[in-house]
């Protein structure tokens, strides 16, 4: 008899323990976060761990899981458990997704490719960030080297340039992405005290903009900016200024020597800051995207049931209930509290995906029982990446799958498809 995912992971860990080998990363989230905080720079941990305002939304997101208590049913045959789901016409071996997180080179040099390769090895769809450290084409090739045709989606931040939006979506299609995930809650950058205290925005140092500096439309906008002779804001020359300039040159495509002589690296930063977001975006604009891709479109950042219904009316294929990990609005409704209301409003017409506050496989079970079709993992995998690169992310995902599987069995449930709110009563 084949072992379940949970038993297999436990057995591997305990067998290694007999030989004196312990896991690469801490298994529990609290220890994982603390270990990553010791490893990462102040700026990196502020960017990854920080949230908006007093960080009440992040705390509420995680605390919300504690208000749903599983009541196990016993003496049920759970010897065989099925973690698979159907999503966008494909069978997925687990209900997990890899959430899109930008500037992953702050955590580890392998950055987006390291995390995505780990997801590919386990059959977990990776949402490729619009604010990546590595161009999507490179990440797609790296995923295929692990698992040909590995599932990937593209997260889109809707730029103020529709031409750039069209170019990014076209590249995503050519890179084998299976869906476009439009992030709706970052049209204005959230108020994040940890980053503000350090005066640190990675994009202004040339980090996290690889999707842009690899895009032909964006590069044309940069050249047009240079030709127009837009004045630059003068910054005092200090050691910090020099370090920031060096970072910009180092992260811009091409040779450092050539970048040093070129106006393009600095113009790219200025152009990005101009076109990054479109606060004027409305429901009517979704038709532009719908006309330009046949891929499933997910609207990420939906909390209100009425917005979920409008997404269906607009021809969208899924919604993702999310607070952006608490990074955008302080004192926002926890994502988990919003989930059942969105699920009820959608009434099975499109899938409801979920992220924010998920710290374990047991958390994923709670979100699935409340109606989520799939659950995205965010900060935990960044911490695992910081500690052990690709191998760390693979171990983190393995552990999450294992705990999900074990929780399912101990609750008396044989499959993800059987999960519903009855496990709480």
XYZ file of C-alpha atoms in Angstrom:
425
model
C 0.000 0.000 0.000
C 1.384 3.405 -0.932
C 1.905 5.880 1.883
C -0.195 9.025 2.143
C 1.519 12.370 1.575
C 1.494 13.013 5.307
C 2.857 9.631 6.339
C 5.497 9.756 3.598
C 6.796 13.155 4.764
C 6.816 12.111 8.414
C 8.642 8.892 7.613
C 11.286 10.717 5.577
C 11.916 13.192 8.399
C 12.102 10.544 11.108
C 14.346 8.243 9.038
C 16.721 11.134 8.465
C 16.616 11.832 12.197
C 17.916 8.339 12.962
C 21.011 9.277 10.952
C 21.344 12.570 12.799
C 19.921 14.785 10.043
C 17.266 17.346 10.884
C 15.050 19.284 8.439
C 16.627 22.065 6.361
C 14.043 24.543 7.623
C 12.000 24.717 10.834
C 8.737 22.831 10.388
C 6.573 25.231 12.437
C 5.800 28.702 11.077
C 6.851 30.685 14.155
C 10.322 29.159 14.209
C 10.559 29.465 10.427
C 9.804 33.189 10.550
C 12.280 33.807 13.358
C 15.040 31.935 11.553
C 14.387 33.907 8.353
C 14.449 37.206 10.256
C 17.934 36.327 11.490
C 19.079 35.455 7.969
C 17.557 38.301 5.926
C 18.660 41.931 5.848
C 16.653 44.588 7.709
C 15.316 45.968 4.430
C 14.408 42.512 3.144
C 12.521 41.396 6.237
C 10.742 44.763 6.446
C 9.559 44.395 2.858
C 8.471 40.754 3.160
C 7.074 40.672 6.701
C 5.776 44.224 6.911
C 2.146 45.165 6.432
C 0.076 48.322 6.251
C -0.314 50.739 9.148
C -0.414 49.109 12.570
C -0.414 45.716 10.814
C -3.840 44.887 12.253
C -5.024 43.278 9.017
C -2.144 40.798 8.946
C -2.778 39.814 12.563
C -6.518 39.556 11.954
C -5.951 37.405 8.853
C -4.014 34.831 10.849
C -6.213 35.061 13.956
C -9.355 34.422 11.893
C -8.362 30.780 11.443
C -8.560 30.266 15.207
C -12.265 31.080 15.218
C -13.038 27.951 13.170
C -12.524 24.800 15.230
C -12.501 21.387 13.588
C -14.710 18.762 15.216
C -13.319 15.359 14.113
C -15.597 12.495 13.103
C -14.201 9.127 14.137
C -14.385 5.520 12.948
C -14.447 6.458 9.311
C -12.256 4.724 6.747
C -9.681 7.373 5.791
C -6.949 4.923 4.799
C -6.976 6.380 1.289
C -7.158 10.171 0.893
C -7.431 12.263 -2.263
C -5.987 15.793 -2.200
C -6.705 16.487 -5.874
C -8.945 19.213 -7.292
C -10.214 20.269 -10.712
C -9.399 23.833 -11.694
C -9.557 25.521 -15.115
C -10.093 22.223 -16.866
C -7.097 20.478 -15.331
C -6.691 18.015 -12.509
C -4.325 19.340 -9.831
C -2.682 16.917 -7.388
C -3.186 19.317 -4.474
C -5.338 22.368 -3.755
C -2.273 24.553 -3.171
C -0.977 27.467 -5.222
C 2.247 29.463 -4.945
C 1.204 33.083 -4.359
C 2.857 35.827 -6.418
C 5.440 37.664 -4.319
C 7.739 40.282 -5.750
C 11.443 40.988 -5.331
C 12.321 37.431 -4.299
C 16.028 38.119 -4.771
C 15.754 39.932 -1.427
C 15.384 36.451 0.058
C 17.754 34.357 -2.069
C 19.777 34.682 -5.300
C 17.717 31.928 -6.979
C 14.702 34.223 -6.516
C 11.641 33.482 -8.679
C 13.230 30.513 -10.436
C 14.129 28.786 -7.181
C 10.614 29.085 -5.781
C 8.921 28.163 -9.065
C 11.140 25.113 -9.602
C 10.122 23.827 -6.178
C 6.450 24.291 -7.054
C 6.948 22.563 -10.403
C 8.489 19.531 -8.724
C 5.336 19.065 -6.637
C 2.749 19.892 -9.302
C 1.737 23.159 -7.647
C 0.842 26.062 -9.980
C 3.176 29.017 -9.502
C 1.750 32.506 -9.911
C 4.607 34.462 -11.491
C 4.839 37.933 -10.012
C 4.578 41.072 -12.108
C 7.209 42.492 -9.729
C 9.637 39.644 -10.260
C 13.396 39.624 -9.973
C 13.574 37.297 -13.003
C 11.800 37.623 -16.374
C 8.876 35.257 -16.856
C 10.480 33.586 -19.875
C 13.489 32.535 -17.798
C 11.308 31.215 -14.969
C 9.157 29.266 -17.447
C 12.250 27.579 -18.912
C 13.543 26.764 -15.443
C 10.212 25.216 -14.463
C 10.085 23.132 -17.635
C 13.577 21.824 -16.886
C 12.138 20.323 -13.685
C 8.738 19.270 -15.021
C 7.906 19.867 -18.679
C 4.696 21.853 -18.966
C 4.682 22.706 -15.251
C 1.694 24.844 -14.369
C 2.265 28.602 -14.115
C 0.012 31.630 -14.080
C 0.895 35.299 -14.486
C -0.018 37.974 -11.954
C -0.798 41.269 -13.684
C -0.508 44.710 -12.125
C -2.567 46.833 -14.504
C -0.253 49.573 -15.749
C -1.280 53.065 -16.770
C -0.089 51.997 -20.248
C -2.594 49.626 -21.831
C -0.015 48.855 -24.487
C 2.299 47.565 -21.775
C -0.556 45.528 -20.267
C -1.172 43.933 -23.665
C 2.525 43.158 -24.085
C 2.843 41.528 -20.661
C -0.227 39.359 -21.273
C 1.057 38.321 -24.689
C 4.413 37.337 -23.183
C 2.625 35.364 -20.463
C 0.734 33.401 -23.112
C 3.935 32.693 -25.043
C 5.595 31.584 -21.776
C 2.965 28.906 -21.276
C 1.003 30.611 -18.515
C -2.433 29.080 -17.962
C -4.198 32.055 -16.371
C -3.917 35.798 -15.803
C -4.325 36.920 -12.177
C -5.237 40.624 -12.070
C -4.295 42.114 -8.719
C -6.895 44.770 -7.913
C -5.759 46.104 -4.541
C -2.440 47.746 -5.447
C -3.585 50.617 -7.646
C -2.245 52.791 -4.807
C 0.776 51.619 -2.799
C -0.183 50.852 0.794
C 1.168 52.798 3.784
C 3.863 50.466 5.127
C 5.715 51.876 8.152
C 8.509 49.285 8.200
C 9.565 50.241 4.660
C 8.991 53.943 5.294
C 11.154 53.897 8.438
C 14.039 52.618 6.324
C 13.213 54.816 3.319
C 13.395 51.635 1.291
C 11.434 50.847 -1.850
C 13.192 48.055 -3.771
C 11.887 49.225 -7.147
C 13.691 52.555 -6.754
C 16.918 50.524 -6.479
C 16.209 48.618 -9.686
C 14.980 45.464 -7.943
C 11.728 43.668 -8.722
C 11.213 45.218 -12.154
C 12.595 42.436 -14.354
C 9.241 41.927 -16.131
C 9.465 45.568 -17.214
C 13.108 45.821 -18.229
C 12.656 42.670 -20.332
C 9.564 44.049 -22.094
C 9.846 45.655 -25.557
C 7.016 48.118 -24.965
C 8.446 49.252 -21.638
C 11.912 49.688 -23.136
C 10.427 51.802 -25.912
C 8.773 54.002 -23.274
C 12.153 54.338 -21.565
C 13.834 55.410 -24.797
C 11.050 57.903 -25.460
C 11.553 59.357 -22.006
C 15.270 59.778 -22.626
C 14.653 61.389 -26.027
C 12.141 63.807 -24.508
C 14.755 64.911 -21.974
C 12.558 64.586 -18.895
C 14.298 66.344 -15.982
C 15.505 64.119 -13.161
C 14.876 64.853 -9.532
C 18.184 65.843 -7.976
C 19.345 63.685 -5.087
C 22.225 64.635 -2.743
C 25.352 62.589 -3.365
C 25.924 60.457 -0.275
C 27.330 56.960 0.313
C 23.710 55.696 0.317
C 23.036 57.415 -3.024
C 26.091 55.764 -4.535
C 25.018 52.352 -3.188
C 21.524 52.828 -4.618
C 22.947 53.829 -7.992
C 25.191 50.750 -7.974
C 22.144 48.572 -7.258
C 20.282 50.112 -10.201
C 23.202 49.442 -12.546
C 23.698 45.902 -11.254
C 20.069 44.895 -11.675
C 19.498 46.475 -15.080
C 19.947 44.067 -18.024
C 23.285 44.194 -19.799
C 26.884 44.631 -18.782
C 27.688 46.824 -15.805
C 30.253 48.785 -17.846
C 27.681 49.569 -20.545
C 25.025 50.496 -17.991
C 27.420 52.921 -16.340
C 27.627 54.903 -19.591
C 23.916 54.706 -20.372
C 20.985 56.905 -19.336
C 18.677 53.901 -19.624
C 19.003 52.356 -16.107
C 17.892 55.515 -14.286
C 15.262 56.292 -16.910
C 13.878 52.777 -16.463
C 13.294 53.419 -12.744
C 11.588 56.739 -13.449
C 9.450 55.192 -16.193
C 8.425 52.305 -13.959
C 7.346 54.658 -11.169
C 5.248 56.560 -13.736
C 3.476 53.575 -15.295
C 3.341 51.003 -12.478
C -0.300 51.464 -11.457
C -3.583 52.766 -12.829
C -5.788 54.196 -10.051
C -8.408 55.164 -12.665
C -9.154 51.509 -13.506
C -12.858 50.571 -13.501
C -15.018 47.536 -14.246
C -15.423 48.747 -17.807
C -11.692 48.319 -18.413
C -11.895 44.546 -17.919
C -13.343 44.238 -21.424
C -9.949 45.358 -22.776
C -8.275 42.349 -21.175
C -11.078 39.909 -21.965
C -10.796 40.820 -25.659
C -7.051 40.183 -25.687
C -6.730 36.782 -24.098
C -8.599 33.510 -24.077
C -6.825 32.477 -20.883
C -8.839 32.273 -17.652
C -8.817 35.618 -15.829
C -8.739 35.685 -12.025
C -9.571 38.872 -10.119
C -7.387 38.907 -7.002
C -8.297 41.067 -4.025
C -12.068 40.566 -3.967
C -13.638 40.799 -0.480
C -17.140 42.126 -1.128
C -19.785 39.655 -2.367
C -21.208 42.247 -4.773
C -17.797 42.577 -6.431
C -17.662 38.820 -6.887
C -21.010 38.922 -8.691
C -19.813 41.792 -10.877
C -16.754 39.715 -11.790
C -19.052 37.007 -13.143
C -21.066 39.587 -15.081
C -17.808 40.908 -16.563
C -16.891 37.458 -17.902
C -14.168 36.702 -15.398
C -13.278 33.072 -14.693
C -12.479 33.158 -10.961
C -12.065 35.483 -8.003
C -9.410 35.331 -5.319
C -10.376 36.434 -1.829
C -7.319 38.239 -0.504
C -6.150 41.167 1.622
C -2.737 41.104 -0.093
C -1.426 39.630 3.143
C -2.491 42.762 5.007
C -0.007 44.860 3.033
C -2.426 47.392 1.584
C -5.116 48.494 4.068
C -4.795 48.578 7.848
C -7.817 47.322 9.832
C -9.291 45.606 6.782
C -11.784 42.751 7.019
C -9.850 39.471 7.379
C -9.841 37.484 4.163
C -11.150 34.355 5.885
C -14.155 36.260 7.244
C -14.981 37.454 3.736
C -14.583 34.024 2.126
C -17.956 32.380 3.012
C -19.902 35.443 1.863
C -18.096 35.526 -1.488
C -18.611 31.777 -1.917
C -22.328 32.189 -1.220
C -22.649 35.058 -3.698
C -20.803 33.168 -6.437
C -22.973 30.085 -5.859
C -20.655 27.735 -7.719
C -20.665 29.677 -10.983
C -16.907 30.307 -10.894
C -14.131 29.056 -8.599
C -13.220 31.059 -5.509
C -9.517 31.031 -4.674
C -8.021 32.212 -1.396
C -4.902 33.664 0.208
C -3.853 35.765 3.218
C -2.984 34.439 6.656
C -2.354 30.841 5.586
C 0.506 29.531 7.708
C -0.001 25.759 7.643
C -1.710 22.813 6.032
C -4.346 22.939 8.768
C -5.113 26.541 7.786
C -5.550 25.405 4.194
C -8.097 22.801 5.354
C -10.135 25.528 7.084
C -10.178 27.737 3.963
C -11.124 24.783 1.747
C -13.932 23.804 4.116
C -15.292 27.355 3.875
C -15.552 27.035 0.108
C -12.190 27.920 -1.419
C -11.334 25.800 -4.455
C -7.603 26.358 -3.987
C -5.397 28.073 -1.415
C -2.252 30.122 -2.078
C 0.806 30.032 0.177
C 2.685 33.324 0.553
C 5.132 34.502 3.219
C 6.037 31.003 4.507
C 7.662 30.039 1.225
C 9.651 33.286 1.105
C 11.113 32.484 4.519
C 11.920 28.958 3.364
C 13.593 30.387 0.259
C 15.702 32.708 2.411
C 16.901 29.827 4.580
C 17.574 27.106 2.019
C 16.792 28.294 -1.496
C 14.858 26.001 -3.820
C 15.312 23.021 -1.492
C 13.810 25.030 1.353
C 10.701 25.941 -0.645
C 10.286 22.357 -1.770
C 10.481 21.194 1.845
C 8.016 23.862 2.977
C 5.501 22.847 0.314
C 5.997 19.157 1.099
C 5.333 19.858 4.780
C 2.235 21.910 3.996
C 0.825 19.158 1.801
C 1.645 16.605 4.510
C -0.118 18.539 7.259
C -3.113 19.135 4.999
C -3.321 15.403 4.317
C -2.966 14.419 7.975
C -5.506 17.020 9.124
C -7.955 15.745 6.535
C -7.590 12.168 7.756
C -7.797 13.040 11.440
C -10.959 15.067 10.774
C -12.530 11.963 9.239
C -12.568 13.246 5.658
C -11.338 11.194 2.705
C -10.906 13.901 0.058
C -10.672 17.625 -0.486
C -13.842 17.356 -2.581
C -15.763 16.191 0.530
C -14.641 19.123 2.665
C -17.300 21.582 3.776
C -18.294 23.590 6.827
C -19.718 20.475 8.506
C -16.217 19.772 9.854
C -16.748 22.683 12.276
C -19.865 21.179 13.883
